[in-house]
C-alpha cells in the first residue's frame, strides 16, 4: 500500500472510533482531503482510495488542478476568498467554507447565478479570537448567516471554524464546543454542515459535533515549507 492509502485507512479508522465514542455514525462525517501544495498525482492517488471531497486554499492553485481532475470530486474552497476571485471560484468550487462578509456572499451569489450554478457556503467564524485568523466574530456569526441565507446562487449550509494551534488536542475542545453552540441556533435548513477539525484536532472536533473534517497532513504527510 502507498503511504497515502495507508494514511487514509488510519484516518478513517480514527474518524470511526471518535464518532463511536460520541455515539454517532462515521457515515454522517464528510472527510475533506486538504490538497494545498499537493500534486495532481497525489490527489489522484487519494481519489483512487475513495476520496470524494478535496479542499484547496487558493483559487489559482485549484484552477490548475481542476483542469486535470475536473468534477470527479467535490471541490471545497477552505482558504480566504477575495471578492475579485469570486468569478473564477464559482467555476471550480461546490463548497465555499470561508464566507466572512455579506458583500462576499452577494458577489459569489451573483457570479454563481451568471454561471448557472448554486454554491454551498458556510460562514467562517473566528473561534480562536486570534487577530491573524479570518472569519467573523462569534457574536456576529448568526447575524451574517441571517443576512445571507436568502441570497440567490448560494445556499447557506452551516459554519466553519479553526481552533488555535495547541500542544494537546484536548485544548481545542472549548473552541469547538462554542462553534457547535452557535451552529445549533441556525435555522434547520441551514444546519447541514459543521466544518471543524484538522489533523491536530479532528477527533476532538468530531466528539464536539463536527460532521465535516478537513485533513491534509495526516493523509499526505507534512507540507514542505515553500517559502
Ligand atoms: C491547511 C488547512 C487544513 C488542513 O490542515 P492539516 O493540519 O494539514 O490537516 C484545514 N483547514 C484549513 C482552513 C486549512 O487551511
mmCIF file of C-alpha atoms and ligand atoms in Angstrom:
data_model
loop_
_atom_site.group_PDB
_atom_site.id
_atom_site.type_symbol
_atom_site.label_atom_id
_atom_site.label_comp_id
_atom_site.label_asym_id
_atom_site.label_seq_id
_atom_site.Cartn_x
_atom_site.Cartn_y
_atom_site.Cartn_z
ATOM 1 C CA UNK A 1 0.000 0.000 0.000
ATOM 2 C CA UNK A 2 1.181 3.522 -0.757
ATOM 3 C CA UNK A 3 1.653 5.895 2.151
ATOM 4 C CA UNK A 4 -1.417 7.865 1.072
ATOM 5 C CA UNK A 5 -3.555 4.715 1.075
ATOM 6 C CA UNK A 6 -2.212 3.678 4.475
ATOM 7 C CA UNK A 7 -2.709 7.136 5.939
ATOM 8 C CA UNK A 8 -6.264 7.298 4.621
ATOM 9 C CA UNK A 9 -7.050 3.953 6.185
ATOM 10 C CA UNK A 10 -5.750 5.119 9.516
ATOM 11 C CA UNK A 11 -7.564 8.487 9.331
ATOM 12 C CA UNK A 12 -10.830 6.702 8.529
ATOM 13 C CA UNK A 13 -10.334 4.345 11.462
ATOM 14 C CA UNK A 14 -9.696 7.278 13.767
ATOM 15 C CA UNK A 15 -12.831 9.052 12.485
ATOM 16 C CA UNK A 16 -14.813 5.873 13.077
ATOM 17 C CA UNK A 17 -13.557 5.494 16.651
ATOM 18 C CA UNK A 18 -14.112 9.152 17.517
ATOM 19 C CA UNK A 19 -17.632 9.020 16.057
ATOM 20 C CA UNK A 20 -18.441 5.892 18.008
ATOM 21 C CA UNK A 21 -17.144 7.490 21.197
ATOM 22 C CA UNK A 22 -19.598 10.308 20.602
ATOM 23 C CA UNK A 23 -22.437 7.871 19.913
ATOM 24 C CA UNK A 24 -22.534 8.815 16.240
ATOM 25 C CA UNK A 25 -22.014 7.052 12.946
ATOM 26 C CA UNK A 26 -18.926 7.817 10.882
ATOM 27 C CA UNK A 27 -21.212 7.757 7.845
ATOM 28 C CA UNK A 28 -22.515 11.180 8.761
ATOM 29 C CA UNK A 29 -19.000 12.661 8.750
ATOM 30 C CA UNK A 30 -17.612 14.044 5.495
ATOM 31 C CA UNK A 31 -13.860 13.751 5.016
ATOM 32 C CA UNK A 32 -12.411 16.643 3.039
ATOM 33 C CA UNK A 33 -8.834 15.821 1.999
ATOM 34 C CA UNK A 34 -6.898 19.094 2.069
ATOM 35 C CA UNK A 35 -4.714 19.175 -1.015
ATOM 36 C CA UNK A 36 -2.992 22.581 -0.950
ATOM 37 C CA UNK A 37 0.626 22.230 -2.176
ATOM 38 C CA UNK A 38 -0.111 18.631 -3.275
ATOM 39 C CA UNK A 39 0.389 17.419 -6.808
ATOM 40 C CA UNK A 40 -2.296 16.156 -9.157
ATOM 41 C CA UNK A 41 -0.696 12.699 -8.867
ATOM 42 C CA UNK A 42 -1.073 12.709 -5.098
ATOM 43 C CA UNK A 43 -4.689 13.863 -5.412
ATOM 44 C CA UNK A 44 -5.468 11.120 -7.936
ATOM 45 C CA UNK A 45 -3.902 8.575 -5.620
ATOM 46 C CA UNK A 46 -6.214 9.740 -2.829
ATOM 47 C CA UNK A 47 -9.182 9.602 -5.210
ATOM 48 C CA UNK A 48 -8.244 6.051 -6.171
ATOM 49 C CA UNK A 49 -8.626 5.233 -2.489
ATOM 50 C CA UNK A 50 -12.068 6.688 -2.110
ATOM 51 C CA UNK A 51 -11.553 10.403 -1.505
ATOM 52 C CA UNK A 52 -14.583 12.277 -2.845
ATOM 53 C CA UNK A 53 -14.021 15.742 -1.407
ATOM 54 C CA UNK A 54 -10.918 17.869 -1.712
ATOM 55 C CA UNK A 55 -10.104 21.204 -0.095
ATOM 56 C CA UNK A 56 -7.958 23.937 -1.611
ATOM 57 C CA UNK A 57 -6.878 27.306 -0.186
ATOM 58 C CA UNK A 58 -6.120 29.318 -3.310
ATOM 59 C CA UNK A 59 -8.245 29.825 -6.414
ATOM 60 C CA UNK A 60 -5.270 29.930 -8.779
ATOM 61 C CA UNK A 61 -3.779 26.708 -7.456
ATOM 62 C CA UNK A 62 -7.171 24.999 -7.648
ATOM 63 C CA UNK A 63 -7.715 26.201 -11.224
ATOM 64 C CA UNK A 64 -4.590 24.426 -12.432
ATOM 65 C CA UNK A 65 -5.583 21.199 -10.753
ATOM 66 C CA UNK A 66 -9.218 21.457 -11.854
ATOM 67 C CA UNK A 67 -8.136 21.338 -15.493
ATOM 68 C CA UNK A 68 -6.720 17.867 -14.887
ATOM 69 C CA UNK A 69 -9.073 16.494 -12.271
ATOM 70 C CA UNK A 70 -12.427 18.011 -13.211
ATOM 71 C CA UNK A 71 -15.685 17.186 -11.498
ATOM 72 C CA UNK A 72 -14.843 13.644 -10.399
ATOM 73 C CA UNK A 73 -14.543 15.075 -6.869
ATOM 74 C CA UNK A 74 -16.348 17.741 -4.901
ATOM 75 C CA UNK A 75 -14.246 20.899 -4.619
ATOM 76 C CA UNK A 76 -14.109 22.845 -1.363
ATOM 77 C CA UNK A 77 -12.673 26.337 -1.027
ATOM 78 C CA UNK A 78 -11.351 26.453 2.536
ATOM 79 C CA UNK A 79 -8.996 29.445 2.320
ATOM 80 C CA UNK A 80 -9.784 33.134 2.465
ATOM 81 C CA UNK A 81 -11.631 34.185 -0.692
ATOM 82 C CA UNK A 82 -11.106 37.621 -2.187
ATOM 83 C CA UNK A 83 -14.161 39.153 -3.798
ATOM 84 C CA UNK A 84 -12.338 39.669 -7.096
ATOM 85 C CA UNK A 85 -11.762 35.890 -7.287
ATOM 86 C CA UNK A 86 -15.439 35.004 -6.947
ATOM 87 C CA UNK A 87 -15.922 34.751 -10.713
ATOM 88 C CA UNK A 88 -13.246 32.072 -11.017
ATOM 89 C CA UNK A 89 -14.187 30.390 -7.763
ATOM 90 C CA UNK A 90 -17.737 29.580 -8.903
ATOM 91 C CA UNK A 91 -16.367 27.745 -11.915
ATOM 92 C CA UNK A 92 -14.490 25.305 -9.695
ATOM 93 C CA UNK A 93 -15.913 25.041 -6.216
ATOM 94 C CA UNK A 94 -19.007 23.250 -4.985
ATOM 95 C CA UNK A 95 -18.469 24.496 -1.425
ATOM 96 C CA UNK A 96 -17.025 27.713 -0.012
ATOM 97 C CA UNK A 97 -16.263 27.403 3.727
ATOM 98 C CA UNK A 98 -14.922 30.900 4.194
ATOM 99 C CA UNK A 99 -17.746 33.418 3.879
ATOM 100 C CA UNK A 100 -16.906 36.303 6.192
ATOM 101 C CA UNK A 101 -18.950 39.192 4.815
ATOM 102 C CA UNK A 102 -22.287 39.886 3.199
ATOM 103 C CA UNK A 103 -20.534 41.572 0.260
ATOM 104 C CA UNK A 104 -18.544 38.429 -0.486
ATOM 105 C CA UNK A 105 -21.679 36.299 -0.258
ATOM 106 C CA UNK A 106 -23.549 38.642 -2.635
ATOM 107 C CA UNK A 107 -20.730 38.690 -5.160
ATOM 108 C CA UNK A 108 -20.415 34.906 -5.034
ATOM 109 C CA UNK A 109 -24.169 34.516 -5.476
ATOM 110 C CA UNK A 110 -24.190 36.918 -8.403
ATOM 111 C CA UNK A 111 -21.316 35.109 -10.107
ATOM 112 C CA UNK A 112 -22.810 31.694 -9.388
ATOM 113 C CA UNK A 113 -26.112 32.704 -10.944
ATOM 114 C CA UNK A 114 -24.331 34.012 -14.014
ATOM 115 C CA UNK A 115 -22.590 30.640 -14.313
ATOM 116 C CA UNK A 116 -25.871 28.812 -13.749
ATOM 117 C CA UNK A 117 -24.640 27.280 -10.534
ATOM 118 C CA UNK A 118 -25.585 27.168 -6.877
ATOM 119 C CA UNK A 119 -22.720 27.087 -4.386
ATOM 120 C CA UNK A 120 -22.985 25.638 -0.874
ATOM 121 C CA UNK A 121 -21.469 28.090 1.564
ATOM 122 C CA UNK A 122 -20.523 28.222 5.208
ATOM 123 C CA UNK A 123 -19.884 31.206 7.416
ATOM 124 C CA UNK A 124 -16.341 31.152 8.779
ATOM 125 C CA UNK A 125 -16.258 32.011 12.460
ATOM 126 C CA UNK A 126 -13.074 33.171 14.157
ATOM 127 C CA UNK A 127 -13.460 30.962 17.225
ATOM 128 C CA UNK A 128 -9.846 31.322 18.335
ATOM 129 C CA UNK A 129 -10.120 35.108 18.530
ATOM 130 C CA UNK A 130 -6.639 35.399 17.007
ATOM 131 C CA UNK A 131 -6.100 38.615 15.038
ATOM 132 C CA UNK A 132 -4.291 36.740 12.292
ATOM 133 C CA UNK A 133 -7.282 34.487 11.580
ATOM 134 C CA UNK A 134 -10.052 35.169 9.120
ATOM 135 C CA UNK A 135 -13.731 34.810 9.872
ATOM 136 C CA UNK A 136 -16.372 36.811 11.672
ATOM 137 C CA UNK A 137 -16.520 37.273 15.411
ATOM 138 C CA UNK A 138 -18.728 34.669 17.108
ATOM 139 C CA UNK A 139 -21.102 37.466 18.189
ATOM 140 C CA UNK A 140 -21.676 38.421 14.536
ATOM 141 C CA UNK A 141 -21.964 34.939 13.023
ATOM 142 C CA UNK A 142 -25.713 34.479 13.323
ATOM 143 C CA UNK A 143 -26.432 37.988 12.018
ATOM 144 C CA UNK A 144 -24.295 37.306 8.967
ATOM 145 C CA UNK A 145 -25.968 33.928 8.500
ATOM 146 C CA UNK A 146 -29.354 35.646 8.619
ATOM 147 C CA UNK A 147 -28.387 38.262 6.078
ATOM 148 C CA UNK A 148 -27.051 35.802 3.500
ATOM 149 C CA UNK A 149 -29.470 32.893 3.746
ATOM 150 C CA UNK A 150 -31.808 34.207 1.066
ATOM 151 C CA UNK A 151 -29.190 35.268 -1.469
ATOM 152 C CA UNK A 152 -29.830 33.538 -4.805
ATOM 153 C CA UNK A 153 -26.960 31.493 -6.236
ATOM 154 C CA UNK A 154 -25.713 30.352 -2.858
ATOM 155 C CA UNK A 155 -27.138 28.032 -0.252
ATOM 156 C CA UNK A 156 -26.150 28.581 3.364
ATOM 157 C CA UNK A 157 -25.386 25.156 4.766
ATOM 158 C CA UNK A 158 -23.517 25.756 8.010
ATOM 159 C CA UNK A 159 -20.489 27.123 9.828
ATOM 160 C CA UNK A 160 -16.737 26.598 9.677
ATOM 161 C CA UNK A 161 -14.091 27.284 12.288
ATOM 162 C CA UNK A 162 -10.496 26.618 13.230
ATOM 163 C CA UNK A 163 -9.097 26.095 16.702
ATOM 164 C CA UNK A 164 -5.774 27.713 17.551
ATOM 165 C CA UNK A 165 -2.602 25.650 17.220
ATOM 166 C CA UNK A 166 -2.147 23.907 20.569
ATOM 167 C CA UNK A 167 0.152 21.405 22.239
ATOM 168 C CA UNK A 168 -2.560 18.978 23.292
ATOM 169 C CA UNK A 169 -5.619 18.293 21.079
ATOM 170 C CA UNK A 170 -7.780 18.398 24.195
ATOM 171 C CA UNK A 171 -7.128 22.143 24.478
ATOM 172 C CA UNK A 172 -9.219 22.715 21.340
ATOM 173 C CA UNK A 173 -12.403 21.352 22.904
ATOM 174 C CA UNK A 174 -13.860 24.630 24.250
ATOM 175 C CA UNK A 175 -13.431 26.316 20.844
ATOM 176 C CA UNK A 176 -15.301 23.544 19.058
ATOM 177 C CA UNK A 177 -17.998 23.426 21.725
ATOM 178 C CA UNK A 178 -18.544 27.146 21.224
ATOM 179 C CA UNK A 179 -18.934 26.762 17.451
ATOM 180 C CA UNK A 180 -21.353 23.859 17.896
ATOM 181 C CA UNK A 181 -23.479 26.030 20.190
ATOM 182 C CA UNK A 182 -23.721 28.716 17.517
ATOM 183 C CA UNK A 183 -24.451 26.143 14.831
ATOM 184 C CA UNK A 184 -27.327 24.757 16.914
ATOM 185 C CA UNK A 185 -29.005 28.161 16.637
ATOM 186 C CA UNK A 186 -29.141 28.164 12.835
ATOM 187 C CA UNK A 187 -32.491 27.508 11.171
ATOM 188 C CA UNK A 188 -32.967 23.799 10.334
ATOM 189 C CA UNK A 189 -32.464 24.227 6.600
ATOM 190 C CA UNK A 190 -29.109 25.957 7.123
ATOM 191 C CA UNK A 191 -27.832 23.467 9.695
ATOM 192 C CA UNK A 192 -26.367 20.842 7.390
ATOM 193 C CA UNK A 193 -22.604 21.006 7.896
ATOM 194 C CA UNK A 194 -20.422 21.917 10.830
ATOM 195 C CA UNK A 195 -16.943 22.129 9.310
ATOM 196 C CA UNK A 196 -14.364 21.785 12.055
ATOM 197 C CA UNK A 197 -11.351 19.613 12.805
ATOM 198 C CA UNK A 198 -7.991 19.238 11.070
ATOM 199 C CA UNK A 199 -5.015 16.931 11.559
ATOM 200 C CA UNK A 200 -4.161 18.133 15.058
ATOM 201 C CA UNK A 201 -7.687 18.039 16.452
ATOM 202 C CA UNK A 202 -10.225 16.218 14.278
ATOM 203 C CA UNK A 203 -11.104 13.608 16.878
ATOM 204 C CA UNK A 204 -11.967 16.255 19.464
ATOM 205 C CA UNK A 205 -13.944 18.167 16.800
ATOM 206 C CA UNK A 206 -15.979 15.046 15.987
ATOM 207 C CA UNK A 207 -16.693 14.455 19.658
ATOM 208 C CA UNK A 208 -17.969 18.034 19.807
ATOM 209 C CA UNK A 209 -20.314 17.583 16.857
ATOM 210 C CA UNK A 210 -18.324 18.159 13.672
ATOM 211 C CA UNK A 211 -19.715 16.424 10.594
ATOM 212 C CA UNK A 212 -17.104 17.706 8.146
ATOM 213 C CA UNK A 213 -13.375 17.414 8.849
ATOM 214 C CA UNK A 214 -10.626 18.999 6.752
ATOM 215 C CA UNK A 215 -7.483 16.897 6.873
ATOM 216 C CA UNK A 216 -4.237 17.410 4.987
ATOM 217 C CA UNK A 217 -1.104 16.402 6.872
ATOM 218 C CA UNK A 218 -2.453 13.141 8.310
ATOM 219 C CA UNK A 219 -3.249 11.981 4.763
ATOM 220 C CA UNK A 220 -0.400 13.359 2.652
ATOM 221 C CA UNK A 221 2.399 13.921 5.163
ATOM 222 C CA UNK A 222 3.775 17.257 6.264
ATOM 223 C CA UNK A 223 3.835 20.117 3.768
ATOM 224 C CA UNK A 224 7.309 21.223 2.845
ATOM 225 C CA UNK A 225 7.752 24.881 3.513
ATOM 226 C CA UNK A 226 7.744 26.576 0.135
ATOM 227 C CA UNK A 227 8.774 29.965 1.402
HETATM 228 C C1 LIG B 1 -4.445 23.652 5.623
HETATM 229 C C2 LIG B 1 -5.814 23.651 6.220
HETATM 230 C C3 LIG B 1 -6.367 22.479 6.791
HETATM 231 C C4 LIG B 1 -5.625 21.169 6.916
HETATM 232 O O1 LIG B 1 -4.581 21.245 7.837
HETATM 233 P P1 LIG B 1 -3.764 19.948 8.292
HETATM 234 O O2 LIG B 1 -3.187 20.359 9.595
HETATM 235 O O3 LIG B 1 -2.732 19.703 7.251
HETATM 236 O O4 LIG B 1 -4.723 18.824 8.423
HETATM 237 C C5 LIG B 1 -7.669 22.545 7.241
HETATM 238 N N1 LIG B 1 -8.400 23.675 7.172
HETATM 239 C C6 LIG B 1 -7.904 24.810 6.651
HETATM 240 C C7 LIG B 1 -8.759 26.029 6.598
HETATM 241 C C8 LIG B 1 -6.589 24.833 6.160
HETATM 242 O O5 LIG B 1 -6.102 25.976 5.663
#
